[in-house]
Short mmCIF file of C-alpha atoms in Angstrom, two decimals:
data_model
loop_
_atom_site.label_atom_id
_atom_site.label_comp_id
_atom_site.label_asym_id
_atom_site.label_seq_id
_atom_site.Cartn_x
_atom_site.Cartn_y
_atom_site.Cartn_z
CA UNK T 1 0.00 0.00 0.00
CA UNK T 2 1.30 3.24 -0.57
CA UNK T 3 2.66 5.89 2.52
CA UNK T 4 1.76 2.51 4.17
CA UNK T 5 -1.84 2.19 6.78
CA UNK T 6 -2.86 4.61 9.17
CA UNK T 7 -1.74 2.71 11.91
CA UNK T 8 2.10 2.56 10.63
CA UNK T 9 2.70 4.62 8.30
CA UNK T 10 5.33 4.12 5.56
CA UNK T 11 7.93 6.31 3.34
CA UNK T 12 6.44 4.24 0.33
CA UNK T 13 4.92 5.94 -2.99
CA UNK T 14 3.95 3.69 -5.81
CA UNK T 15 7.56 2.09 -6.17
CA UNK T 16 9.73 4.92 -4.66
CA UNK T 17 10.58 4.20 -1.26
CA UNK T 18 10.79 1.66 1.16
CA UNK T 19 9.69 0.94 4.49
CA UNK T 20 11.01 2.91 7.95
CA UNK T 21 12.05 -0.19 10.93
CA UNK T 22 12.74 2.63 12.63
CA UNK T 23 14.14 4.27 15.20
CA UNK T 24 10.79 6.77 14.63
CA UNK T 25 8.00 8.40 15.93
CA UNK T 26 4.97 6.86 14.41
CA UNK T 27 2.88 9.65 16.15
CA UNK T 28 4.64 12.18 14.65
CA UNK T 29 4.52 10.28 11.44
CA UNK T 30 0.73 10.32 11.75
CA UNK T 31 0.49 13.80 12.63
CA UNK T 32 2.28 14.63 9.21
CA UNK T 33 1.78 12.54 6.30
CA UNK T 34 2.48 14.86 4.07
CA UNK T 35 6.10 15.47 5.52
CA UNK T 36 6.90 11.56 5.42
CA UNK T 37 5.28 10.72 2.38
CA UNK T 38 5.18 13.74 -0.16
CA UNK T 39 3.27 13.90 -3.34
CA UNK T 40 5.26 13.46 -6.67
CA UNK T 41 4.90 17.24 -7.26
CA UNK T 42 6.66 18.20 -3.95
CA UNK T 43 10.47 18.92 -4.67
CA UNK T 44 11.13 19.43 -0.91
CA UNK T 45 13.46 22.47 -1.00
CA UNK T 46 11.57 25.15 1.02
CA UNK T 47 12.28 25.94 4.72
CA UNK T 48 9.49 24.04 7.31
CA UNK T 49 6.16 26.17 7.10
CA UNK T 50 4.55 25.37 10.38
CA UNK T 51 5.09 24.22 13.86
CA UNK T 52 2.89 23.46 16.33
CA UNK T 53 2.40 25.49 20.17
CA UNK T 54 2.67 22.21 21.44
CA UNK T 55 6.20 21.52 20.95
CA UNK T 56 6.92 25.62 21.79
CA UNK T 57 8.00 26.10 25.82
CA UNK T 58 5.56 27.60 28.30
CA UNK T 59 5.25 29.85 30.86
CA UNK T 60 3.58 28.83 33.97
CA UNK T 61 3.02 31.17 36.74
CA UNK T 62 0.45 31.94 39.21
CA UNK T 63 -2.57 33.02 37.45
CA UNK T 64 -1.87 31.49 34.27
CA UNK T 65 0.69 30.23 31.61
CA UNK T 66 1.78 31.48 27.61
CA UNK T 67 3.77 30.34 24.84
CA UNK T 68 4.76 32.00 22.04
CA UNK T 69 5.95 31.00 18.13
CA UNK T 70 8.38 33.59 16.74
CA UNK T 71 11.00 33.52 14.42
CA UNK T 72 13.01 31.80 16.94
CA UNK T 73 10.79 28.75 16.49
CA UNK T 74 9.18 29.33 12.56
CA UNK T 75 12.21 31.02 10.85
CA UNK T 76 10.62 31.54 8.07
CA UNK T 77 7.52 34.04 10.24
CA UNK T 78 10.25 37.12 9.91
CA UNK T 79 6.46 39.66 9.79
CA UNK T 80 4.23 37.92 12.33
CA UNK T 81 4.64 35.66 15.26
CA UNK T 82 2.03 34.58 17.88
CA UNK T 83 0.92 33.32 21.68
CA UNK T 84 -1.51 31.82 23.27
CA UNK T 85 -2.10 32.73 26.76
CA UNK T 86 -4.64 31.87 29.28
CA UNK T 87 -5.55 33.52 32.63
CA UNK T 88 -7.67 32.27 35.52
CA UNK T 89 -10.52 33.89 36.89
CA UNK T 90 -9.49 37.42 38.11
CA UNK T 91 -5.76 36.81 36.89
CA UNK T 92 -4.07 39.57 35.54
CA UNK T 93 -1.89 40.14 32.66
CA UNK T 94 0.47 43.00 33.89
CA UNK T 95 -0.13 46.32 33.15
CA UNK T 96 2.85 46.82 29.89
CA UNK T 97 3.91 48.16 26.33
CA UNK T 98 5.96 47.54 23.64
CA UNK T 99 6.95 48.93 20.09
CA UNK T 100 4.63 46.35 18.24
CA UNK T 101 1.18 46.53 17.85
CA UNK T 102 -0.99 43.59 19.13
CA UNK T 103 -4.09 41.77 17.91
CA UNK T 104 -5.87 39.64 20.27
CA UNK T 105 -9.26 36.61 19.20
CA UNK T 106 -10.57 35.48 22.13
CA UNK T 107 -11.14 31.85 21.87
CA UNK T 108 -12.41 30.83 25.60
CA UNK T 109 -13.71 32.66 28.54
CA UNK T 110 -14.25 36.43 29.32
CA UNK T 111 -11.82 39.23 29.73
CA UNK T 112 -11.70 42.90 30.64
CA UNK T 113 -8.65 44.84 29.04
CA UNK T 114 -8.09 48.64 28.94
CA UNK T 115 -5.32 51.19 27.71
CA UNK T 116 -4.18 54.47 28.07
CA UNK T 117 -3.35 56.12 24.67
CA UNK T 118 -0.57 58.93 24.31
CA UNK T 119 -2.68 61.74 24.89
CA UNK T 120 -3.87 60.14 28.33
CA UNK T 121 -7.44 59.06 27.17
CA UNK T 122 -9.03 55.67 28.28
CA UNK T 123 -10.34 52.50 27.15
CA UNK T 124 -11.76 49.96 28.96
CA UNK T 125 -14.10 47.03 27.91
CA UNK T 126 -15.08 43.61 28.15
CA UNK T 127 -14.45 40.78 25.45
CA UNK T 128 -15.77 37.54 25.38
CA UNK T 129 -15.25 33.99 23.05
CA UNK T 130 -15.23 35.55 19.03
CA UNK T 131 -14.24 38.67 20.24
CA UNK T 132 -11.58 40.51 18.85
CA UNK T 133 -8.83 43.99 20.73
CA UNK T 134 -5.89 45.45 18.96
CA UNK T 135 -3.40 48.02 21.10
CA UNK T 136 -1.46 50.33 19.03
CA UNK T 137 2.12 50.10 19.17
CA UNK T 138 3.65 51.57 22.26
CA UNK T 139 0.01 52.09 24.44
CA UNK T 140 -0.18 50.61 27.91
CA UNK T 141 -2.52 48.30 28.36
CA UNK T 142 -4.02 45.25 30.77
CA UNK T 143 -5.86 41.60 30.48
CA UNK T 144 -7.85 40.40 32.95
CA UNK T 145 -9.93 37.65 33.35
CA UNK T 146 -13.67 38.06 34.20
CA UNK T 147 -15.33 34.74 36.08
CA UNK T 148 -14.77 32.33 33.98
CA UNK T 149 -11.45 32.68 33.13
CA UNK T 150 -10.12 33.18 29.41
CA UNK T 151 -7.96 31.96 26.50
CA UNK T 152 -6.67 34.07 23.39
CA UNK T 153 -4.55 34.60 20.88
CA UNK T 154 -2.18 37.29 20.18
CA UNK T 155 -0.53 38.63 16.89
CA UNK T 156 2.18 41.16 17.04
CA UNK T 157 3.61 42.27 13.70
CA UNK T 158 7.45 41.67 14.19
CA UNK T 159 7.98 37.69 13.90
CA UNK T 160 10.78 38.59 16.29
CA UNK T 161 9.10 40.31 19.00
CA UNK T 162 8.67 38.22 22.64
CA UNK T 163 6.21 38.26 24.89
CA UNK T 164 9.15 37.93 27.86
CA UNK T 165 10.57 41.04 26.39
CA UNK T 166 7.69 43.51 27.09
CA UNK T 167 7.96 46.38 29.26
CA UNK T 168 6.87 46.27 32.87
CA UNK T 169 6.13 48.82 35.37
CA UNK T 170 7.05 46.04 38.35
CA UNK T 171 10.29 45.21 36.39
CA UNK T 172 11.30 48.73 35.97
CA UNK T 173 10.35 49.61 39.91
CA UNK T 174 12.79 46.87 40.95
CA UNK T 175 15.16 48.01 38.99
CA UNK T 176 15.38 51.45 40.04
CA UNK T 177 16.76 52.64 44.02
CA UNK T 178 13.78 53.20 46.50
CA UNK T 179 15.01 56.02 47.42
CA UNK T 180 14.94 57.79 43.46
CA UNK T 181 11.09 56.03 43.72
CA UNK T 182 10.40 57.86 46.87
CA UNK T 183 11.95 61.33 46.17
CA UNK T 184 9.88 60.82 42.30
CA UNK T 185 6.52 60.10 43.78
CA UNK T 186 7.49 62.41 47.09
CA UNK T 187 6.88 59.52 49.45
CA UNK T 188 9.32 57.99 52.37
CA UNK T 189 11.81 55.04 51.09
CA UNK T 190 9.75 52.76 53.54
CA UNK T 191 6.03 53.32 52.03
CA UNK T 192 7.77 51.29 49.18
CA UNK T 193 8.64 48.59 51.13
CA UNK T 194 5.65 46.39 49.11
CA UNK T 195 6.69 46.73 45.73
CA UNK T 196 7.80 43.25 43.77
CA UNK T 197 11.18 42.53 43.67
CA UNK T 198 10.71 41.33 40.39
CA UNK T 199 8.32 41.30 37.18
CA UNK T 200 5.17 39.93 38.62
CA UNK T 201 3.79 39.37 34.31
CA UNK T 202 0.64 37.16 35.21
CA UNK T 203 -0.58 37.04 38.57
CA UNK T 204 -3.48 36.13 40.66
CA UNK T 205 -6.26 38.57 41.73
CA UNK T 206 -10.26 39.17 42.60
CA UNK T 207 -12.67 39.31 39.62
CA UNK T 208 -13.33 42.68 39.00
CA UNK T 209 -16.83 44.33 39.71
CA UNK T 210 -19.43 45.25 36.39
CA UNK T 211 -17.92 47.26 34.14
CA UNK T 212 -19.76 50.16 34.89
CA UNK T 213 -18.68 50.24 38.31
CA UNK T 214 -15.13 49.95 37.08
CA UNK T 215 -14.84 52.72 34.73
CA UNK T 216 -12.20 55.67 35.43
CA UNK T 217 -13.31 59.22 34.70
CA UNK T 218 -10.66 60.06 32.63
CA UNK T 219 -10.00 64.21 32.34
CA UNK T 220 -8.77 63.91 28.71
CA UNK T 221 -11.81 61.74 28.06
CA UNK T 222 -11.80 58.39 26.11
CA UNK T 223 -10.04 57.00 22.92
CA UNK T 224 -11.54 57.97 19.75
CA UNK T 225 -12.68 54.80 18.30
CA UNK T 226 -13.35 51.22 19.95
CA UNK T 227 -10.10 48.85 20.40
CA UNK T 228 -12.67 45.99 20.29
CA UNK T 229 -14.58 44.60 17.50
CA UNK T 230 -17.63 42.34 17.72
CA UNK T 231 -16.36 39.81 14.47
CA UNK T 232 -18.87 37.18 15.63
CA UNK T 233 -22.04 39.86 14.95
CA UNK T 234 -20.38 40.72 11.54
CA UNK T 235 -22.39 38.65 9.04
CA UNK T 236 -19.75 35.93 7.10
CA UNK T 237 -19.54 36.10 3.03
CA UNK T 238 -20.72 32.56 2.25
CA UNK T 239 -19.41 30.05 -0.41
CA UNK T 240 -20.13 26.73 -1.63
CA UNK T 241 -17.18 25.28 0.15
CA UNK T 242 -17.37 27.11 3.60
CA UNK T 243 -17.39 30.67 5.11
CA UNK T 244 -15.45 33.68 5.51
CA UNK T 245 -15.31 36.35 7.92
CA UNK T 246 -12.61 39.43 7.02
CA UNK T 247 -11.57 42.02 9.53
CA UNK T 248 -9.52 44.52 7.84
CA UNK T 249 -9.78 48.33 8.48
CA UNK T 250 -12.97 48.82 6.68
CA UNK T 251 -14.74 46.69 9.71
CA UNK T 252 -12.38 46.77 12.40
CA UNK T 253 -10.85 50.71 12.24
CA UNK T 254 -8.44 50.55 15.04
CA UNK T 255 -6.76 47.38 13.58
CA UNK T 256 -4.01 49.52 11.15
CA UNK T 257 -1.42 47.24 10.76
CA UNK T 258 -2.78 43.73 10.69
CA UNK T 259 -6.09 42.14 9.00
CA UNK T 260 -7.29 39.09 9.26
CA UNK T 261 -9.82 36.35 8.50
CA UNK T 262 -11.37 34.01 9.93
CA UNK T 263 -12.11 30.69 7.51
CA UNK T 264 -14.42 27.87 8.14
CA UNK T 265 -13.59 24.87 5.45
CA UNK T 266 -16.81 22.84 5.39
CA UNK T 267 -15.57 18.33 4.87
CA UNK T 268 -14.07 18.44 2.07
CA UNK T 269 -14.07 21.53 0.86
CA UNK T 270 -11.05 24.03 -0.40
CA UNK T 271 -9.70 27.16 -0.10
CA UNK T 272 -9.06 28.50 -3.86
CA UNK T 273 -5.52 28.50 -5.09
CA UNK T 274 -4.43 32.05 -4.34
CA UNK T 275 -1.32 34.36 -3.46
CA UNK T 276 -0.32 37.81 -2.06
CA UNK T 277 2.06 39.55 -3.91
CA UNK T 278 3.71 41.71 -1.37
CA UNK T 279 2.26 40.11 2.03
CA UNK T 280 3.11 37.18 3.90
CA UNK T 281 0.29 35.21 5.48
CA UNK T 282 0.75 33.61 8.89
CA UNK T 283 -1.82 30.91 10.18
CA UNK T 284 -3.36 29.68 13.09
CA UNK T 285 -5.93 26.91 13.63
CA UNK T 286 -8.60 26.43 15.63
CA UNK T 287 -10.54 23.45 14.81
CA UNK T 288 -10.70 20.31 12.73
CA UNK T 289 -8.10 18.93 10.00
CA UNK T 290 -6.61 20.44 6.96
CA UNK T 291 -3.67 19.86 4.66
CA UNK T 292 -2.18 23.40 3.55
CA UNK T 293 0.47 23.79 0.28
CA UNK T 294 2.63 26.40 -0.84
CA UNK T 295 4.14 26.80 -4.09
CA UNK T 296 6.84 29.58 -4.23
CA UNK T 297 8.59 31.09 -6.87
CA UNK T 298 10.97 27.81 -8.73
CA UNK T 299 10.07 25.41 -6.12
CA UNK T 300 8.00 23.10 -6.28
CA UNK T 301 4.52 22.64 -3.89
CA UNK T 302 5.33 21.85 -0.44
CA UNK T 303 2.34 20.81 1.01
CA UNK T 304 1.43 20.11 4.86
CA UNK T 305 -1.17 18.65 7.25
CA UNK T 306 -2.25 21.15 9.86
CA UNK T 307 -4.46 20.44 13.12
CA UNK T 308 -5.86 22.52 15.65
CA UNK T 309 -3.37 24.82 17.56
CA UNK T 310 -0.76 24.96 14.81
CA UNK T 311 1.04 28.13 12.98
CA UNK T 312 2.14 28.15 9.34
CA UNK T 313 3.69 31.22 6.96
CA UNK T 314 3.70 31.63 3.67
CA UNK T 315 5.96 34.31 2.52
CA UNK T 316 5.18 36.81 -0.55
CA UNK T 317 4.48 36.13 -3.28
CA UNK T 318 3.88 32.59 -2.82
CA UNK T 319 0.76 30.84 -4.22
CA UNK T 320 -0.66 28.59 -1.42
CA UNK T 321 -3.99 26.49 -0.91
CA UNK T 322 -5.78 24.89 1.89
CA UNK T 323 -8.48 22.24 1.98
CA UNK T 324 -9.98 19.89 4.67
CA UNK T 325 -10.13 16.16 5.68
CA UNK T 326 -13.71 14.25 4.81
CA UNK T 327 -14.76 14.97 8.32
CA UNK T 328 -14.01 17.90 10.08
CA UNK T 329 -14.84 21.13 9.80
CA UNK T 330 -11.35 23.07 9.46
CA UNK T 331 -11.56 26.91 11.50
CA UNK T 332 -8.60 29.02 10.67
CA UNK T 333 -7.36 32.64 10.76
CA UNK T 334 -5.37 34.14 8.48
CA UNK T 335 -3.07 37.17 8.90
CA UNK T 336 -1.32 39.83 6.83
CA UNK T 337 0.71 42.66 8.39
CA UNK T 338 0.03 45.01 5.58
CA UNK T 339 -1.27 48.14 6.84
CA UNK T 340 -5.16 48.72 5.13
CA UNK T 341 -4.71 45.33 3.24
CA UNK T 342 -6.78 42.22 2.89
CA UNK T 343 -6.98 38.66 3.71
CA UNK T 344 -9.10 37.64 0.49
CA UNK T 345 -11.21 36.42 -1.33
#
């Protein structure tokens, strides 16, 4: 039989090949048929296109945990890179910034976040599951979890940015003297006796009250548009094979320098041959099975199976396709860190 059975899978097509007595990792093996037992049109020469958040490292601390895929771990992601975080009920994400903007789905739970722009005004909101937040590059800004805890995904448009590189106002108060603390704030050395020794990140806390009761009266008054966006009340554009819902700047204004779409495969169905000419496109999925190819400039396709909690790139201007197993329902989002441009179709 060709690539072998399901059960042990083989390095076998037609009469090319022969079979693997191992040492080998026959899970592995069945997670990627593709890798072990390419089609005849696959010349093998491009750099790997995906990796999994299961194999990245994770963060565990009290409150909750992260992981991240960047460059580090998908090479070839030099424009995006991702991480999954979670938070318990009332856990926060510390209050931080960095240079790169961030885009946040929520894919479990409940969450209040807020942010202080440049000129001083507020936001503050709730998100829940389908939800989606993006914080300009360089705003402050906090996650935390509402009672039931929450999951969600975060895209930052640098595929070498870190979430363990972001900057902390508990890292930088235990970095600087008490006494240049006190004599800033005009309080005595030991009135900062409390104040972490070091980056607290995620940590445990209360779940907050209603948002109304939470709101801050800000005296420069509130950001100008929404950092939130509602995608799962924004009706999908439907197609014979499945469904797509796009949120570039036209429906989500805040969102300047990544879009995105979210695309629901139905069994058997296929995302059309297509390519971006000056974009990359960096994946994540949520749901189901899929087998995703990319055909660059003189290579040949390098195709690739792809299951739930997985990352893949495609760099510019490579022509790539995606389409599903016989069973499941495949649930994606796609990314492009093109200021204004468009996922597709």
């Amino acid at each position: 039989m060709t690539g072998g059975d399901r059960a042990t899978p083989q390095p076998q097509r037609g009469q090319a090949g022969w079979q693997d007595p191992g040492p080998r990792d026959v899970v592995r093996d069945r997670q990627n048929p593709d890798l072990l037992t390419p089609p005849s049109t696959d010349a093998g020469t491009l750099p790997n296109l995906q990796f999994s958040f299961s194999d990245a490292h994770t963060r565990i601390q009290r409150g909750g945990w992260t992981r991240e895929v960047t460059v580090r771990e998908l090479p070839i992601a030099t424009e995006l890179c991702g991480v999954d975080m979670t938070l318990e009920p009332g856990a926060y994400r510390e209050l931080h910034w960095h240079k790169q903007s961030e885009w946040a789905y929520v894919s479990r739970g409940s969450a209040r976040i807020s942010a202080v722009d440049q000129e001083g005004r507020n936001f503050l909101d709730d998100v829940r599951a389908g939800d989606l937040w993006f914080f300009p590059q360089g705003v402050p800004h906090h996650i935390q979890a509402l009672d039931e805890g929450v999951e969600f995904l975060l895209v930052f448009d640098d595929g070498a940015f870190t979430e363990n590189g972001t900057f902390l106002i508990s890292d930088f108060f235990a970095h600087t003297p008490k006494e240049v603390l006190a004599k800033n704030f005009g309080w005595r050395p030991e009135q900062l006796d409390s104040i972490p020794e070091r980056e607290k990140y995620i940590f445990a806390g209360e779940v907050p009250p209603p948002l109304d009761r939470d709101r801050v009266v800000s005296p420069t008054g509130d950001v100008p548009r929404t950092l939130t966006h509602r995608l799962q009340a924004q009706q999908p554009q439907r197609f014979p094979g499945g469904q797509v819902r796009i949120a570039d700047v036209g429906q989500f204004a805040a969102s300047t320098t990544i879009c995105a779409a979210l695309v629901e495969v139905d069994p058997g169905g296929m995302r059309e041959l297509h390519w971006h000419p000056t974009d990359d496109e960096w994946q994540y999925y949520l749901s189901g099975h899929g087998r995703m190819g990319c055909s660059p400039a003189r290579v040949w396709p390098a195709p690739s199976t792809c299951a739930p909690a997985t990352s893949g790139t495609c760099r510019s201007p490579t022509a790539t396709t995606s389409r599903t197993s016989a069973t499941s329902l495949w649930s994606s989002w796609r990314f492009s860190a093109s200021p204004g441009s468009r996922t597709s179709p």
